[in-house]
Each structure stands twice: as C-alpha cells, then as structure tokens.
Short mmCIF file of C-alpha atoms in Angstrom, two decimals:
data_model
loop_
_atom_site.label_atom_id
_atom_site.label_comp_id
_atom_site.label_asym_id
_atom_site.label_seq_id
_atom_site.Cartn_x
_atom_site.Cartn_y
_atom_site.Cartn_z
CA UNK A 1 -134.20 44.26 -143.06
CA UNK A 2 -135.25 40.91 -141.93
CA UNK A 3 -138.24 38.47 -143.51
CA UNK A 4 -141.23 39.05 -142.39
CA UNK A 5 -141.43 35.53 -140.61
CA UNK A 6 -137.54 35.22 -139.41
CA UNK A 7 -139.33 35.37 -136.00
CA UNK A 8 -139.85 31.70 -136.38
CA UNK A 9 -136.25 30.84 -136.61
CA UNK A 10 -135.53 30.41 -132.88
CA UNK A 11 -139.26 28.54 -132.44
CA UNK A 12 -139.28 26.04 -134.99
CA UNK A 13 -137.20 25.74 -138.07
CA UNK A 14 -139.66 23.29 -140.30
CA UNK A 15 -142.30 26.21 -140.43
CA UNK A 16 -140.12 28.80 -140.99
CA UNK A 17 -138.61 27.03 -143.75
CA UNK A 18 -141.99 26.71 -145.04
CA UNK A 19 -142.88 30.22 -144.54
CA UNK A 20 -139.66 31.39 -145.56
CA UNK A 21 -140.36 29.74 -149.36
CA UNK A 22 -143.65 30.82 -149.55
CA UNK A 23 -142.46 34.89 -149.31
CA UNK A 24 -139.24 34.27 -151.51
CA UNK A 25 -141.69 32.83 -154.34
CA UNK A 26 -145.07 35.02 -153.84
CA UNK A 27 -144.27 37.53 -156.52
CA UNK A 28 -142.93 34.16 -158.49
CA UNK A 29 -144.63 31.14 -158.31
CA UNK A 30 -148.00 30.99 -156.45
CA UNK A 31 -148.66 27.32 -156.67
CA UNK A 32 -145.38 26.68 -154.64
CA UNK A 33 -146.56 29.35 -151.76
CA UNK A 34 -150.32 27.37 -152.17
CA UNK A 35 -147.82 23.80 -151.08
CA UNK A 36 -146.13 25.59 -148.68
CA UNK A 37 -148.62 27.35 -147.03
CA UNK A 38 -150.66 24.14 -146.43
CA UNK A 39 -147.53 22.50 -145.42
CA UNK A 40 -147.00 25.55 -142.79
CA UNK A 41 -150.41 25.05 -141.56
CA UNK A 42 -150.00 21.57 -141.26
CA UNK A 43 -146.57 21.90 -139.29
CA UNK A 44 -148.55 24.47 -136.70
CA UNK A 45 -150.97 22.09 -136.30
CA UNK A 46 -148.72 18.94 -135.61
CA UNK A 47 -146.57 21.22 -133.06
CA UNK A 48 -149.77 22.93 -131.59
CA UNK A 49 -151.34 19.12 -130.48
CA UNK A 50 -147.97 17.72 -129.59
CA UNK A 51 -147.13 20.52 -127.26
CA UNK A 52 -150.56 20.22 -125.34
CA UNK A 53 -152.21 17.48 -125.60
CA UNK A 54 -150.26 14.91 -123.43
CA UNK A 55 -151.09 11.85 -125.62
CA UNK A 56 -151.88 12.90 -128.84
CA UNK A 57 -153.45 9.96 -130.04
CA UNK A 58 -156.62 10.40 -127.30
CA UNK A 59 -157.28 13.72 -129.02
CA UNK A 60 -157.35 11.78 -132.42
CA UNK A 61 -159.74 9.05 -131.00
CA UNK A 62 -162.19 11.28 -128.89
CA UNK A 63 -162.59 13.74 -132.17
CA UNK A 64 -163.27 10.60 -134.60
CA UNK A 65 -165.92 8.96 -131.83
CA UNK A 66 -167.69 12.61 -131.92
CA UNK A 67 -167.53 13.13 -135.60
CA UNK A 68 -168.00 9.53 -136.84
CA UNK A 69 -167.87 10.18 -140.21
CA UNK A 70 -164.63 12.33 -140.07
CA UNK A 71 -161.11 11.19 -140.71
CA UNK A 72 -157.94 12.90 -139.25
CA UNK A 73 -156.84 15.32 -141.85
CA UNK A 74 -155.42 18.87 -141.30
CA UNK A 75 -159.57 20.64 -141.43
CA UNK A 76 -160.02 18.15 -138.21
CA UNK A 77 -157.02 18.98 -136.24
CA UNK A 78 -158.12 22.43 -136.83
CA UNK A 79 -161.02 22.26 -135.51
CA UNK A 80 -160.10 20.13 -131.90
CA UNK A 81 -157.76 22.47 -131.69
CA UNK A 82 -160.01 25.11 -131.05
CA UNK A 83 -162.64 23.01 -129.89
CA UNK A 84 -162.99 23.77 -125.20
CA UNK A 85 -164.85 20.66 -124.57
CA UNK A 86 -162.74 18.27 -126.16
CA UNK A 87 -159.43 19.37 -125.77
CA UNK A 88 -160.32 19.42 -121.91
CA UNK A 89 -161.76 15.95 -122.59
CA UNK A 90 -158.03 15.09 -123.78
CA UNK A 91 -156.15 16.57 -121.01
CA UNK A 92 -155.25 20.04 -122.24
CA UNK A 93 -154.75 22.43 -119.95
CA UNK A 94 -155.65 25.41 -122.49
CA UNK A 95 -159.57 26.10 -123.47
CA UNK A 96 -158.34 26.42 -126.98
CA UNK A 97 -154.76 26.28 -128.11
CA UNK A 98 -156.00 27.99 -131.33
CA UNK A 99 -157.57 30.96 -131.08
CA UNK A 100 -161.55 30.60 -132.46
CA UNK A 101 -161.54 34.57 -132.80
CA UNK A 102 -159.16 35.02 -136.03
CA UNK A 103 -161.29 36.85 -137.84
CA UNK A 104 -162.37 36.07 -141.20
CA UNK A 105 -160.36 36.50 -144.95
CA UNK A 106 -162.22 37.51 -148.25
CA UNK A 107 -160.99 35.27 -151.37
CA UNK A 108 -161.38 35.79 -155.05
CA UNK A 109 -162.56 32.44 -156.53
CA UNK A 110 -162.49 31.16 -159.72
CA UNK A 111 -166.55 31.66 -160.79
CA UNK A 112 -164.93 35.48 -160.06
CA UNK A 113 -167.05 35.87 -156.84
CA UNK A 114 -165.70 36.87 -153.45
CA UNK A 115 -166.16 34.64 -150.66
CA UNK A 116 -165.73 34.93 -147.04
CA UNK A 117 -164.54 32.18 -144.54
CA UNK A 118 -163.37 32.03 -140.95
CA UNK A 119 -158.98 32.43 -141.55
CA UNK A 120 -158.17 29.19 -141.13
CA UNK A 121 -160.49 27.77 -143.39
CA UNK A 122 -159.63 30.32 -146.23
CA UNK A 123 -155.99 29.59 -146.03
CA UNK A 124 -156.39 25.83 -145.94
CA UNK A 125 -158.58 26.43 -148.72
CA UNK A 126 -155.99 28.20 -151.01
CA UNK A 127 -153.49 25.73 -150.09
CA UNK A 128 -155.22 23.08 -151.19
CA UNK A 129 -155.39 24.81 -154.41
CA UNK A 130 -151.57 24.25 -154.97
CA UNK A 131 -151.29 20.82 -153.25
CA UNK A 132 -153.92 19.17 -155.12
CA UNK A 133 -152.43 19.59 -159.20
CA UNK A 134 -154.45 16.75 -160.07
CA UNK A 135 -158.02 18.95 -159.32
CA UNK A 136 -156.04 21.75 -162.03
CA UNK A 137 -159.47 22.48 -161.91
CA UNK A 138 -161.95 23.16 -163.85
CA UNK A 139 -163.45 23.39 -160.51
CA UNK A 140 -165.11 27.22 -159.74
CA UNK A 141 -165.50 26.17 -156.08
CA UNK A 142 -161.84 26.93 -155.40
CA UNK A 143 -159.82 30.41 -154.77
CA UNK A 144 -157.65 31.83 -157.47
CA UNK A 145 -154.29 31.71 -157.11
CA UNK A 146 -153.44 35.12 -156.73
CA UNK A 147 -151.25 37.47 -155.19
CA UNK A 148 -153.94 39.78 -153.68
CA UNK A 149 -155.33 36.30 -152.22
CA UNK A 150 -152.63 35.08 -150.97
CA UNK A 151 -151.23 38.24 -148.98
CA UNK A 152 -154.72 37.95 -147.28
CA UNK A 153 -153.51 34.49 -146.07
CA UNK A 154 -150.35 35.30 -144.95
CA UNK A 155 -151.36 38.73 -143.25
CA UNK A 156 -153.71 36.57 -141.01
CA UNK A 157 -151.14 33.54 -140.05
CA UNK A 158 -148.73 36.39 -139.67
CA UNK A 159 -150.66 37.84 -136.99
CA UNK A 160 -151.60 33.91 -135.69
CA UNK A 161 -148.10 33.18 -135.00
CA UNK A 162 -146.95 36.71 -133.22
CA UNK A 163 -149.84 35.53 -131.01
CA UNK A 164 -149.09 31.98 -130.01
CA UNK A 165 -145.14 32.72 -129.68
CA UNK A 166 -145.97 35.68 -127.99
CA UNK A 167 -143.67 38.08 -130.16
CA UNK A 168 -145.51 41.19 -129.59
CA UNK A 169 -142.51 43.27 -130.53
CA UNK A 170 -142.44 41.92 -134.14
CA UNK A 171 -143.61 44.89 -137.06
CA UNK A 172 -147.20 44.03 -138.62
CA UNK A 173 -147.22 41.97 -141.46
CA UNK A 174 -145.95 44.10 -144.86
CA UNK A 175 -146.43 42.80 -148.32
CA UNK A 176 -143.96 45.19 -149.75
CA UNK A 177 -141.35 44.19 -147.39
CA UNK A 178 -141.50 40.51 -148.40
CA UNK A 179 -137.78 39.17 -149.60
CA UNK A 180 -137.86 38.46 -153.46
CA UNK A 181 -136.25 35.19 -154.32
CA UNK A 182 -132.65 35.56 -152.81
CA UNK A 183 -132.73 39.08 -152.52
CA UNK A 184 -133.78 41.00 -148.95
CA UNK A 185 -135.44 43.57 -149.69
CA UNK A 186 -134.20 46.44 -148.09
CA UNK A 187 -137.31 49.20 -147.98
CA UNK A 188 -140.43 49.85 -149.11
CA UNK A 189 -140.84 49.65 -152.70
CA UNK A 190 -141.11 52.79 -154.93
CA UNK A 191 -143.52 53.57 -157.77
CA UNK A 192 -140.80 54.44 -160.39
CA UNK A 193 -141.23 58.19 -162.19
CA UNK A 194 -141.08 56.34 -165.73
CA UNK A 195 -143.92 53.85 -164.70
CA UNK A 196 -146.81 55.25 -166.66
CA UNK A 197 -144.05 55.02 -170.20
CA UNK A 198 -142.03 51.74 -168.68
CA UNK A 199 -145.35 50.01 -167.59
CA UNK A 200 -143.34 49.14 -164.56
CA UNK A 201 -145.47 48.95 -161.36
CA UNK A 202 -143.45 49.14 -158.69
CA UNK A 203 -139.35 49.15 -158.28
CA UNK A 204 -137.88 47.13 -155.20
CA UNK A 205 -134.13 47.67 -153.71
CA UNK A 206 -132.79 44.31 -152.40
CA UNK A 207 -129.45 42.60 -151.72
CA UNK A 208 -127.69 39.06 -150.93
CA UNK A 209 -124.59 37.74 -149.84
CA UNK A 210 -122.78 35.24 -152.04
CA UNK A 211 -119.78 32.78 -152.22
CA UNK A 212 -117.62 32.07 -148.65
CA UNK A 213 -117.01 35.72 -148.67
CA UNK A 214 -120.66 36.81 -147.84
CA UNK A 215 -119.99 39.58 -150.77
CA UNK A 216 -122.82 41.80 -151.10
CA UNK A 217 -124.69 42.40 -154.22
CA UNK A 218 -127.34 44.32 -154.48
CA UNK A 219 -130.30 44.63 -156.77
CA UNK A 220 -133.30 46.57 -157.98
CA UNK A 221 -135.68 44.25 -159.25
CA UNK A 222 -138.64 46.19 -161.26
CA UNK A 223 -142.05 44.94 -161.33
CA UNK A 224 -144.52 44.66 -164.34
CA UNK A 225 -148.22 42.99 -164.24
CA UNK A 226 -147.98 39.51 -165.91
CA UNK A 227 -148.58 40.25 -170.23
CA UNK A 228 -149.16 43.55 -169.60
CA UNK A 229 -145.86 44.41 -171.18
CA UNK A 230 -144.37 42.10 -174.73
CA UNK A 231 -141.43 40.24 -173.80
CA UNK A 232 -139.52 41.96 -176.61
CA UNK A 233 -139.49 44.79 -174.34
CA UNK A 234 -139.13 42.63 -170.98
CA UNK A 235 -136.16 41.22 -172.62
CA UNK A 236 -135.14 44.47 -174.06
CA UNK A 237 -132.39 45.51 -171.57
CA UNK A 238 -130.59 41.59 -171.42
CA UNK A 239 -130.76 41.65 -174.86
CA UNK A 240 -128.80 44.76 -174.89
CA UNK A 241 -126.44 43.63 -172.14
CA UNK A 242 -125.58 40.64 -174.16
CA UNK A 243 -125.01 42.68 -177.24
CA UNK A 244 -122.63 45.32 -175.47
CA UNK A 245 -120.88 42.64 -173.70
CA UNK A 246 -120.15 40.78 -176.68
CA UNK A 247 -118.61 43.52 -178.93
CA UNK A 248 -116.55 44.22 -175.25
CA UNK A 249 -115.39 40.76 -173.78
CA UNK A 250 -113.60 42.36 -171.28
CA UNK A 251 -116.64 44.56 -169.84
CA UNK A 252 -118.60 47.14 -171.34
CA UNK A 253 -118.77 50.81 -169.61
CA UNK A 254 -121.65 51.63 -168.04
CA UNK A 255 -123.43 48.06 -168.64
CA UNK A 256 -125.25 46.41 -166.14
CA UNK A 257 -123.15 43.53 -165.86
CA UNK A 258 -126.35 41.10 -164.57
CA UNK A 259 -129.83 41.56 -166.18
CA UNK A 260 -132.38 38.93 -165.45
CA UNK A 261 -136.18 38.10 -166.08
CA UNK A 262 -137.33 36.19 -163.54
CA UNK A 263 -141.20 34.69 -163.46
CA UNK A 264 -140.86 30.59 -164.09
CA UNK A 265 -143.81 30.08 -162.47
CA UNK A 266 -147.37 30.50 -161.94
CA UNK A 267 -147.53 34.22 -161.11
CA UNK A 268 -148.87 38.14 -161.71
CA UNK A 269 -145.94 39.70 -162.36
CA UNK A 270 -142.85 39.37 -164.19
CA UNK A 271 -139.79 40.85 -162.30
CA UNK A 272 -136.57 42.38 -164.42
CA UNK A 273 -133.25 42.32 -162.29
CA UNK A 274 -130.60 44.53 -162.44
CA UNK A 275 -127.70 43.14 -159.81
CA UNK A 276 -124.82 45.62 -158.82
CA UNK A 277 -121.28 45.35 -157.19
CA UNK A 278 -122.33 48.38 -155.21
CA UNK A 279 -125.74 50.48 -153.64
CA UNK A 280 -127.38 52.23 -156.53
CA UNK A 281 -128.57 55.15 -156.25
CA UNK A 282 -130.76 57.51 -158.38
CA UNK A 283 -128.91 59.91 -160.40
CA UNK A 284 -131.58 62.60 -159.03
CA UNK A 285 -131.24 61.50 -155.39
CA UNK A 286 -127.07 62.20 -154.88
CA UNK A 287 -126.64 64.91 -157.59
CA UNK A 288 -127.01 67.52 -155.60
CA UNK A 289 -124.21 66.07 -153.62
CA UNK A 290 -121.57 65.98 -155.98
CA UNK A 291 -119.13 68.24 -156.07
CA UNK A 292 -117.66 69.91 -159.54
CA UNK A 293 -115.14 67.47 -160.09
CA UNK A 294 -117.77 64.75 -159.28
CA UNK A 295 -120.00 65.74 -161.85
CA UNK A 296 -117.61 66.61 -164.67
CA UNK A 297 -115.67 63.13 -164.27
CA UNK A 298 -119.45 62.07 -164.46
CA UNK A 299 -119.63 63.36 -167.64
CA UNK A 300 -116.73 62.32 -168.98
CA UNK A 301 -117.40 58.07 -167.85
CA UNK A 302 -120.32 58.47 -169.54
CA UNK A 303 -119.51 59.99 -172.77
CA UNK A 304 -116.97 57.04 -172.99
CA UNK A 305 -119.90 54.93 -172.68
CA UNK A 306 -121.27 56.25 -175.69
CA UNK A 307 -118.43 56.39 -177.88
CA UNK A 308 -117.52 52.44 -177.30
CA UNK A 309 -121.99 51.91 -177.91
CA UNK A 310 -122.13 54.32 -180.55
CA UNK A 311 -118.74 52.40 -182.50
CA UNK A 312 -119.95 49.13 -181.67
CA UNK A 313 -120.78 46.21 -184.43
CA UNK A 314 -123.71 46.35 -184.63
CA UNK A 315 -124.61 50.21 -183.16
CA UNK A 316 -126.17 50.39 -179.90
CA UNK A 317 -128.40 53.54 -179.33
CA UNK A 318 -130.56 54.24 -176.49
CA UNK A 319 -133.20 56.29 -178.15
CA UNK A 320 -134.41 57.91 -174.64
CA UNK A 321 -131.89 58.65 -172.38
CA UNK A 322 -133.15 61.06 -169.25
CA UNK A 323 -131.83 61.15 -165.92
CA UNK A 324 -134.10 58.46 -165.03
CA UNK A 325 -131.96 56.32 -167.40
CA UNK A 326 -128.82 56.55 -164.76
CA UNK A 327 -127.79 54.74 -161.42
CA UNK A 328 -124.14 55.27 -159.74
CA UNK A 329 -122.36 53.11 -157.91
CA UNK A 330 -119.52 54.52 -155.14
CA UNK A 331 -116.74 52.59 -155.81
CA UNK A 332 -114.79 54.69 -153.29
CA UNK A 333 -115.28 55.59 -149.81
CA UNK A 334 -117.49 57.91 -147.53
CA UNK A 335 -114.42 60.40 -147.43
CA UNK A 336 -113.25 59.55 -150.88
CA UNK A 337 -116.22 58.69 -153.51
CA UNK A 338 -115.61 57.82 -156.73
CA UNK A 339 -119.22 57.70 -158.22
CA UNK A 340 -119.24 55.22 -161.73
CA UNK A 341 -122.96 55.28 -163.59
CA UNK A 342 -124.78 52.51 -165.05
CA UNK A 343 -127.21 52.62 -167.44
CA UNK A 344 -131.07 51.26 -168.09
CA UNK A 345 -131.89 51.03 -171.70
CA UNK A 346 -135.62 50.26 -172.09
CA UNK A 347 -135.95 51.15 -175.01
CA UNK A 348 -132.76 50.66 -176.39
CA UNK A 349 -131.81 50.46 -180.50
CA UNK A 350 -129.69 47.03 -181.78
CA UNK A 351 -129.25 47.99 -185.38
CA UNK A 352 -129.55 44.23 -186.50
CA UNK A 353 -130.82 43.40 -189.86
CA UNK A 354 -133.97 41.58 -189.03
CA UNK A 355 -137.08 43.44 -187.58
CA UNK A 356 -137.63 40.67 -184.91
CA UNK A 357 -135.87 42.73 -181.92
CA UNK A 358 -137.46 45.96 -182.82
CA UNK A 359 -139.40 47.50 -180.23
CA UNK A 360 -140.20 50.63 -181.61
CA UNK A 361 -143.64 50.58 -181.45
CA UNK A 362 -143.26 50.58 -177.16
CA UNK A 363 -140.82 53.48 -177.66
CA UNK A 364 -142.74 55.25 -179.08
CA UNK A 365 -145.83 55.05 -177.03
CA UNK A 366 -143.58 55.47 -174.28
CA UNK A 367 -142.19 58.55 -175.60
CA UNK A 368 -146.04 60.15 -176.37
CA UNK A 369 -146.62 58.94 -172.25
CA UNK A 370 -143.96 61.92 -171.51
CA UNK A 371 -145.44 64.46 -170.23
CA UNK A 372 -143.16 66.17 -167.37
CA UNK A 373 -140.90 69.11 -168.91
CA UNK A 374 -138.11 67.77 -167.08
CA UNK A 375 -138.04 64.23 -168.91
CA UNK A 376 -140.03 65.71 -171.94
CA UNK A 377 -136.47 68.07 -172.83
CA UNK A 378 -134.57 65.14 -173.50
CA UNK A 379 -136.38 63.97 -176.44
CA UNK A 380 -135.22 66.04 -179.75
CA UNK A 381 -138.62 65.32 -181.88
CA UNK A 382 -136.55 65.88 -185.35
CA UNK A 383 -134.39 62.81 -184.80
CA UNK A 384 -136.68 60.53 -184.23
CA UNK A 385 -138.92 61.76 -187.09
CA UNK A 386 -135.99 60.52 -188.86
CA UNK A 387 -134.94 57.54 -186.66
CA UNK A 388 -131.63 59.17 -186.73
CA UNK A 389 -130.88 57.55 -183.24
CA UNK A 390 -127.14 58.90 -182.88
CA UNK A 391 -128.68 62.15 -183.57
CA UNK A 392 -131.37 61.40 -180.70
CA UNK A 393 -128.58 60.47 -178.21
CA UNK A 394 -125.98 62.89 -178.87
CA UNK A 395 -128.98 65.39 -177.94
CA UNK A 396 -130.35 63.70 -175.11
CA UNK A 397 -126.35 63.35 -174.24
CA UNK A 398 -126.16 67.38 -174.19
CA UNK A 399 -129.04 67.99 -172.08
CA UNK A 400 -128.24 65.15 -169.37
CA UNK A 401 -124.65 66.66 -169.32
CA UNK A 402 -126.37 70.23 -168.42
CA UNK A 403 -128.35 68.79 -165.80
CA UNK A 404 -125.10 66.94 -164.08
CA UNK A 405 -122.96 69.58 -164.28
CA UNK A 406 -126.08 72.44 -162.90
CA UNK A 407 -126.34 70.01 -159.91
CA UNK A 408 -129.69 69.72 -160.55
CA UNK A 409 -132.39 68.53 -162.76
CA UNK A 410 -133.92 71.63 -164.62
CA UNK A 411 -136.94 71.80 -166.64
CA UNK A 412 -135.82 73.10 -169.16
CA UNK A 413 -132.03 72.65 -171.09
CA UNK A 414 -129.13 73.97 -169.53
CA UNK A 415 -126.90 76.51 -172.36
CA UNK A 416 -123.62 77.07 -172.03
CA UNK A 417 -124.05 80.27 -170.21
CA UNK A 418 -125.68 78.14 -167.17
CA UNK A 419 -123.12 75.72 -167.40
CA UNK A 420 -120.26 78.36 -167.11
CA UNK A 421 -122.04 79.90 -164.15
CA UNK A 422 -121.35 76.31 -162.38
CA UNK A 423 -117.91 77.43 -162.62
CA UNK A 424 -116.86 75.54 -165.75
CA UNK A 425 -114.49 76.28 -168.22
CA UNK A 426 -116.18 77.94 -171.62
CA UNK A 427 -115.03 74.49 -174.02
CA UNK A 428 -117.06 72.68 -171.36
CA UNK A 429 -120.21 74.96 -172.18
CA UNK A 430 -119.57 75.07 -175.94
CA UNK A 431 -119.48 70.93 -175.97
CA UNK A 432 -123.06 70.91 -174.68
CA UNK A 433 -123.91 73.14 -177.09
CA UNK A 434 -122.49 71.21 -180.09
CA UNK A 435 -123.98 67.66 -178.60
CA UNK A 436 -127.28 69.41 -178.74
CA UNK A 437 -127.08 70.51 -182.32
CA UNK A 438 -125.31 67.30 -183.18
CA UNK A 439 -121.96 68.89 -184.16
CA UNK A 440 -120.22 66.97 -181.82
CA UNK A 441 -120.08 62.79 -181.66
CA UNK A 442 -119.78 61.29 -177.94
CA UNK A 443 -116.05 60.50 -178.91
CA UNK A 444 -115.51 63.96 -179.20
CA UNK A 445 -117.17 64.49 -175.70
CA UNK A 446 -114.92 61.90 -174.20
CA UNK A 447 -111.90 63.77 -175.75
CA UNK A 448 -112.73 67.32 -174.56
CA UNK A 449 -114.08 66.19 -170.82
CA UNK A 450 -110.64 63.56 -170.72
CA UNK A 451 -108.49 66.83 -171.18
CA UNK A 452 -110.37 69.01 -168.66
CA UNK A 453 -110.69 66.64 -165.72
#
C-alpha cells in the first residue's frame, strides 16, 4: 500500500521528502514531524508564490508597505497568499492561490485547554513547537506535541495538497495507514485479542525491501501507550531472543530471529518489532486450512521447539502459551506449503539467578485479565501455584496440540477421543493426554510426532 503522501512524488520531491519523514516518525519522534511539518509548509509556500506570482519579490514589497510592521516569515507568505487584493496587486492571475476556506483544527495545548485556529495557523503553530528547541518551553501558549495533534495537522494539509495538485482520485487521509519507520504498512491495524493482558493497543502488519536484492521482510510491529507498560516487559521478548539464540548459535527453532523496541524519540507510544523472512499469519486465521499432515508436522516443529527451550542453559519457559502465542511462516509455495511457526513470549521465564529480569508480577496480572474459555484452557492453575513452569508448558503444550490437530480453536480441551476422530492415530491422542497430566516432556513429544509424520 502506498504512503499516504507518495502523491507528491511526481509534483515536487523537497515536500514529499518532508512529508514522507514526518509519517515514518509520527508514532516515533514528534519533535522531528513538528521540523518537518514547518519545513513542508514552508516548501508549499515558496513553490505556491514562485509558481504565480511573476516576480516574487513585488509580492514581498507590496505585503511589507501594507503591513509595516511585518517581516517576511512563513505566517506572512501565508497570508498574501490567500490575500485577493494583493496578489492581484502583484500580478497573479488567481484570487487566492491558497484556499481561505480550510476549515479550522482543534489543538491540545500545554495549559491542557483546547484551542481552535484557522488550519494553517494551527499547523504552523505546532511546527514551531519542534523548530524552536530553544523555547523547550515552559511556555503554556504552545500545542502539545502529540500524536492526536498532530494527525489533525496532517489530515488538513492532506486534504490541502489533493486540492491544489488536483489529485481527486487519491484515498482520504488515514492515520492507521501511515508507514512506520521503514516499514509500509500493509492494512489497517488490528486491536490484538491479548490486548487487555499484553497492554498492547493496536498491532500493525508492515514490510520493506532490503539489500540490492529488494528482499522482502515483513513485520508486525505492536503498539503500547508510552509507560503504560515496564520496560522489563517491553524488553521481555528480545531478552528472550537473545537468550535462545545464544544457547543456539546456529538459530534457535521457532525464535523470532529480529525483535526490536523502537521509540528514541519524543513520542506516545513505544513500538515492539517482530521482522520475518516470510508473511505471518495468525495461527487462528490459516488453521482451518491445513490439512492433517499440515497440522501434525505442526506439532511436531513445535514440540522440537520446546525440547531445545526446555534443555537450554539457563531454562527458557513460556509460562502462557495459547494460540495467540503462534505465527507461521510458508516457506513453501501456494501448491506446496510448508507452514514453520514462530513464537511470541510475553511473558516468557529466563531461569537466571538474579530477580532483576523477573516479570512475574505482569504475568500474572495478565493471566487474572483472561477471561475467554478459549485462552482461559491453556492455563493449568496448579503449576503456576507452584511456579512449576515446565509443568505449565507441557500443559499448555497438550491443549495447543488439540486445538491444531481439531482444525480449530475449541473452548474447551481437546481428549484423545476428539483427536482420534480427526483421523489420528491412538499414540497421537494418548501424547496429548500425557502432556496434559505432565507425564510426558516436549522431547518425548518430538520423539512420538518425528515417528508418525
């Protein structure tokens, strides 16, 4: 899907550069889009009075002789541009080459009142928030830099510049459809089903193309309010990355191979990627579309998973494995899939000796936020009285296994009889069965689902 403002490439490349920065960084760094949206407004302005006025420079003189106290800076070029009598004056052929009729944009400022102002005004007036640092401002008679106010901006030059280049056939402005750094995103985001327990606001597909090749990657890239969630937890699933990786140098099953936290600047959210080789997709979302074989060599990759996390130095546990824990990857073909999963580990156990990378005061808040029988199965309350966490994911192991190899997630667990109903063999029934009670280890799963498939 394209920027919102790649209109602008074929009309003039300075202010869609401009433009272009300011969505990359507006879930990022807000005083960059404040520089870069004055500098956009700036650019329109210099192009707007050099493209019809035919000397410039009268335009300059005739608005300083009428406003004698008034320089030349960006709020007066703004206002001859729009101004009948003297743009005629300097030999425009327009009335107004800005439109007067923009409406008018609603800003939080810092005293926390809302103000309204005409739309240029309010967007040269957030600008100059982030073009001035040295005002860093202990001044209430400014706008906040926020995200809500900025989108306000951007919705109304958005709608500017479709007018004066005439690009009627360009899709309304869209906040949610804004690329992300490097990443275009792809669709509208999604308000993830573990939100209320994750804290995660919204979750954003995207993708970029890297290196001479123009390889894809893709991303999701999940969304959390600015210290609304510790950074423990933020960090939570690089800092289980790292660990896997490092007790498996040459790649660790099921590990998101890129996990990043990105929010180095002045911003109201902090945004968690997770970068694939391939399209994720939602375990929920192709399940139903995979066929037996599919979803027993499912199984199987990730039992191995858990055996090599389970046997690592130190232990790696996930503590709350659901579906929602699981994206796959096609590594195959449309005729010929060959579906791998990868793992999210929120919440995820290191057994290290200090308590510094414990976050098991957010699991278990998040686990009391579970409330849907279909997530709520997953959780065997007896291990994690006990913090027996192996215990906790052999369970949860059992149950996701039931729901993968049902086609479908059930609300309550799948027994062995369901499981040989889906047409699998009775050891294949009887290994749920023993995950669930905890007589059987992951390594033992890997064993009995490596022979079958």
């Amino acid at each position: 899907m394209a920027a919102q403002f790649d209109f602008l490439k074929d009309h003039d490349g300075t202010l869609y550069k401009h433009l272009s920065d300011v969505e990359k960084s507006a879930r990022l760094r807000l005083n960059n889009c404040a520089n870069d949206l004055r500098c956009a407004l700036e650019r329109l302005a210099d192009v707007l009075i050099q493209e019809n006025i035919p000397k410039p420079s009268v335009l300059e003189r005739l608005y300083r002789e009428q406003n004698s106290k008034g320089g030349w800076d960006l709020n007066a070029k703004l206002k001859a541009l729009q101004d009948e009598a003297l743009l005629k004056k300097a030999g425009c052929e327009k009335k107004e080459v800005l439109p007067s009729k923009l409406g008018k944009i609603s800003l939080l400022f810092k005293d926390g009142q809302y103000k309204s102002f005409p739309a240029y005004t309010a967007i040269r007036k957030f600008g100059n928030v982030g073009s001035h640092p040295e005002n860093e401002i202990k001044n209430n008679d400014e706008p906040e830099l926020t995200f809500r106010n900025l989108v306000a901006c951007l919705g109304a030059l958005h709608r500017l510049l479709k007018f004066l280049y005439c690009e009627n056939s360009v899709p309304g402005f869209d906040e949610n459809l804004m690329n992300i750094e490097s990443y275009t995103v792809d669709e509208k985001p999604v308000t993830p089903p573990d939100g209320h327990r994750s804290k995660c606001q919204l979750e954003f597909r995207g993708s970029k193309r890297e290196g001479v090749t123009g390889t894809v990657r893709y991303a999701i890239l999940r969304q959390y309010a600015r210290g609304d969630v510790s950074e423990k937890l933020l960090k939570r699933n690089i800092d289980f990355q790292q660990t896997a990786l490092a007790s498996n140098p040459y790649g660790a099953k099921g590990i998101i191979q890129d996990v990043r936290k990105i929010d180095d600047g002045m911003s109201d959210f902090t945004i968690i990627v997770y970068e694939f080789p391939r399209r994720p997709e939602n375990l929920r979302d192709v399940l139903s579309l995979l066929s037996k074989e599919e979803r027993l060599r499912l199984c199987r990759d990730l039992a191995d998973c858990f055996k090599d996390l389970h046997g690592s130095v130190p232990a790696l546990y996930h503590r709350m494995l659901t579906h929602e824990s699981i994206y796959l990857c096609n590594f195959g073909s449309d005729e010929a899939k060959r579906w791998l999963p990868y793992i999210k580990f929120d919440f995820g156990k290191i057994s290290v000796s200090s308590d510094e990378m414990t976050v098991m005061h957010e699991a278990s808040r998040a686990k009391g936020q579970i409330k849907e029988r279909e997530v709520e199965k997953y959780v065997l309350q007896s291990a994690w009285n006990q913090e027996h966490w192996e215990r906790a994911d052999r369970y949860s192991l059992g149950v996701l296994f039931g729901d993968i190899l049902c086609g479908k997630i059930r609300p309550k667990p799948a027994d062995d009889e369901d499981i040989e109903d889906a047409g699998f063999p009775d050891e294949v029934g009887a290994l749920v069965e023993d995950l669930k009670i905890g007589k059987a280890s992951a390594a033992d799963a890997f064993q009995t689902l490596n022979e079958v498939c």
